[in-house]
PDB file of C-alpha atoms in Angstrom:
ATOM      1  CA  MET C   1      -6.322  17.628  -1.024  1.00  0.00           C
ATOM      2  CA  ILE C   2      -3.476  15.247  -0.121  1.00  0.00           C
ATOM      3  CA  GLU C   3      -2.020  15.423  -3.618  1.00  0.00           C
ATOM      4  CA  ASP C   4      -1.806  19.212  -3.344  1.00  0.00           C
ATOM      5  CA  SER C   5      -0.106  19.128   0.063  1.00  0.00           C
ATOM      6  CA  THR C   6       3.599  19.158   0.878  1.00  0.00           C
ATOM      7  CA  LEU C   7       3.266  15.867   2.767  1.00  0.00           C
ATOM      8  CA  ASP C   8       5.039  12.723   1.617  1.00  0.00           C
ATOM      9  CA  TYR C   9       2.332  10.220   0.745  1.00  0.00           C
ATOM     10  CA  THR C  10       1.425   7.125  -1.190  1.00  0.00           C
ATOM     11  CA  ILE C  11      -2.241   6.430  -1.875  1.00  0.00           C
ATOM     12  CA  ILE C  12      -2.989   2.732  -2.162  1.00  0.00           C
ATOM     13  CA  ARG C  13      -6.333   1.686  -3.616  1.00  0.00           C
ATOM     14  CA  PRO C  14      -6.527  -2.105  -3.677  1.00  0.00           C
ATOM     15  CA  GLY C  15      -9.262  -4.047  -5.373  1.00  0.00           C
ATOM     16  CA  TRP C  16     -10.980  -6.997  -3.707  1.00  0.00           C
ATOM     17  CA  PHE C  17      -8.929  -8.858  -1.084  1.00  0.00           C
ATOM     18  CA  SER C  18      -8.146 -12.567  -0.912  1.00  0.00           C
ATOM     19  CA  TYR C  19      -6.630 -14.885   1.679  1.00  0.00           C
ATOM     20  CA  GLU C  20      -4.157 -16.414  -0.790  1.00  0.00           C
ATOM     21  CA  ASN C  21      -0.679 -17.069   0.606  1.00  0.00           C
ATOM     22  CA  GLU C  22       1.149 -15.203  -2.150  1.00  0.00           C
ATOM     23  CA  ILE C  23       2.798 -11.936  -3.021  1.00  0.00           C
ATOM     24  CA  ASN C  24       1.624 -11.163  -6.531  1.00  0.00           C
ATOM     25  CA  TYR C  25       0.678  -7.668  -7.613  1.00  0.00           C
ATOM     26  CA  GLU C  26       1.325  -4.873 -10.063  1.00  0.00           C
ATOM     27  CA  VAL C  27       0.978  -1.114  -9.830  1.00  0.00           C
ATOM     28  CA  THR C  28      -1.222   1.065 -11.943  1.00  0.00           C
ATOM     29  CA  TYR C  29      -1.177   4.816 -11.808  1.00  0.00           C
ATOM     30  CA  LYS C  30      -3.982   7.283 -11.321  1.00  0.00           C
ATOM     31  CA  GLY C  31      -6.153   7.309 -14.421  1.00  0.00           C
ATOM     32  CA  GLU C  32      -4.977   3.906 -15.706  1.00  0.00           C
ATOM     33  CA  ALA C  33      -7.524   1.124 -16.044  1.00  0.00           C
ATOM     34  CA  PHE C  34      -7.008  -2.182 -14.254  1.00  0.00           C
ATOM     35  CA  LYS C  35      -6.031  -5.000 -16.600  1.00  0.00           C
ATOM     36  CA  ASN C  36      -8.300  -7.355 -14.691  1.00  0.00           C
ATOM     37  CA  PRO C  37     -10.835  -5.474 -12.557  1.00  0.00           C
ATOM     38  CA  GLU C  38     -12.309  -8.758 -11.272  1.00  0.00           C
ATOM     39  CA  ALA C  39      -8.968  -9.943  -9.862  1.00  0.00           C
ATOM     40  CA  ARG C  40      -8.408 -10.184  -6.124  1.00  0.00           C
ATOM     41  CA  ILE C  41      -5.251  -9.211  -4.272  1.00  0.00           C
ATOM     42  CA  SER C  42      -3.904 -11.108  -1.320  1.00  0.00           C
ATOM     43  CA  ARG C  43      -3.620  -9.398   2.019  1.00  0.00           C
ATOM     44  CA  LYS C  44      -0.003 -10.543   1.980  1.00  0.00           C
ATOM     45  CA  SER C  45       0.563  -8.559  -1.246  1.00  0.00           C
ATOM     46  CA  ILE C  46      -0.944  -5.439   0.302  1.00  0.00           C
ATOM     47  CA  ALA C  47       1.273  -5.852   3.369  1.00  0.00           C
ATOM     48  CA  ASP C  48       4.322  -6.209   1.116  1.00  0.00           C
ATOM     49  CA  LEU C  49       3.526  -2.960  -0.678  1.00  0.00           C
ATOM     50  CA  VAL C  50       2.850  -1.056   2.536  1.00  0.00           C
ATOM     51  CA  GLN C  51       6.134  -2.313   4.005  1.00  0.00           C
ATOM     52  CA  ARG C  52       8.018  -1.203   0.896  1.00  0.00           C
ATOM     53  CA  CYS C  53       6.405   2.225   1.042  1.00  0.00           C
ATOM     54  CA  ILE C  54       7.393   2.643   4.688  1.00  0.00           C
ATOM     55  CA  PHE C  55      10.900   1.210   4.691  1.00  0.00           C
ATOM     56  CA  GLU C  56      12.045   1.928   1.128  1.00  0.00           C
ATOM     57  CA  ASN C  57      10.230   5.242   0.529  1.00  0.00           C
ATOM     58  CA  PHE C  58       8.740   3.496  -2.447  1.00  0.00           C
ATOM     59  CA  ARG C  59       6.522   5.605  -4.699  1.00  0.00           C
ATOM     60  CA  ILE C  60       6.395   8.575  -2.364  1.00  0.00           C
ATOM     61  CA  ARG C  61       4.017  11.344  -3.519  1.00  0.00           C
ATOM     62  CA  GLN C  62       2.306   9.086  -6.035  1.00  0.00           C
ATOM     63  CA  VAL C  63      -1.147   7.605  -6.297  1.00  0.00           C
ATOM     64  CA  GLU C  64      -1.186   3.825  -6.688  1.00  0.00           C
ATOM     65  CA  SER C  65      -3.995   1.567  -7.761  1.00  0.00           C
ATOM     66  CA  ASN C  66      -3.228  -2.087  -7.537  1.00  0.00           C
ATOM     67  CA  LYS C  67      -4.342  -5.040  -9.521  1.00  0.00           C
ATOM     68  CA  LEU C  68      -3.511  -8.712  -9.330  1.00  0.00           C
ATOM     69  CA  GLU C  69      -2.546 -10.205 -12.619  1.00  0.00           C
ATOM     70  CA  SER C  70       1.170 -10.210 -13.085  1.00  0.00           C
ATOM     71  CA  ASN C  71       4.050 -11.553 -11.038  1.00  0.00           C
ATOM     72  CA  LYS C  72       6.033  -8.520 -12.082  1.00  0.00           C
ATOM     73  CA  LEU C  73       7.697  -6.665  -9.231  1.00  0.00           C
ATOM     74  CA  LEU C  74       8.880  -3.265 -10.320  1.00  0.00           C
ATOM     75  CA  ASP C  75      12.513  -2.230 -10.053  1.00  0.00           C
ATOM     76  CA  CYS C  76      11.321   0.216  -7.483  1.00  0.00           C
ATOM     77  CA  PHE C  77       8.220  -1.732  -6.930  1.00  0.00           C
ATOM     78  CA  ARG C  78       4.806  -2.627  -8.151  1.00  0.00           C
ATOM     79  CA  ILE C  79       0.857  -3.082  -6.192  1.00  0.00           C
ATOM     80  CA  ASN C  80      -1.464  -5.352  -7.921  1.00  0.00           C
ATOM     81  CA  LEU C  81      -3.906  -4.252  -5.493  1.00  0.00           C
TER      82      LEU C  81
END
């Protein structure tokens, strides 16, 4: 429904959360498998991604699944959630 709308959106689907004090995530796209489905993502990483989506219009109109395995931040961005 959202994907078919004219709204600007980013869908974030993080895996399990952690309390780690780190920003470490990567982005996967709808239909891609997580590299490490057992990995946990820090709440700080999720906050970083949300902030980037709000203030940088990062990944607008895309579906993101995040996973936590790489320190790679995308040029535009990346949520290992």
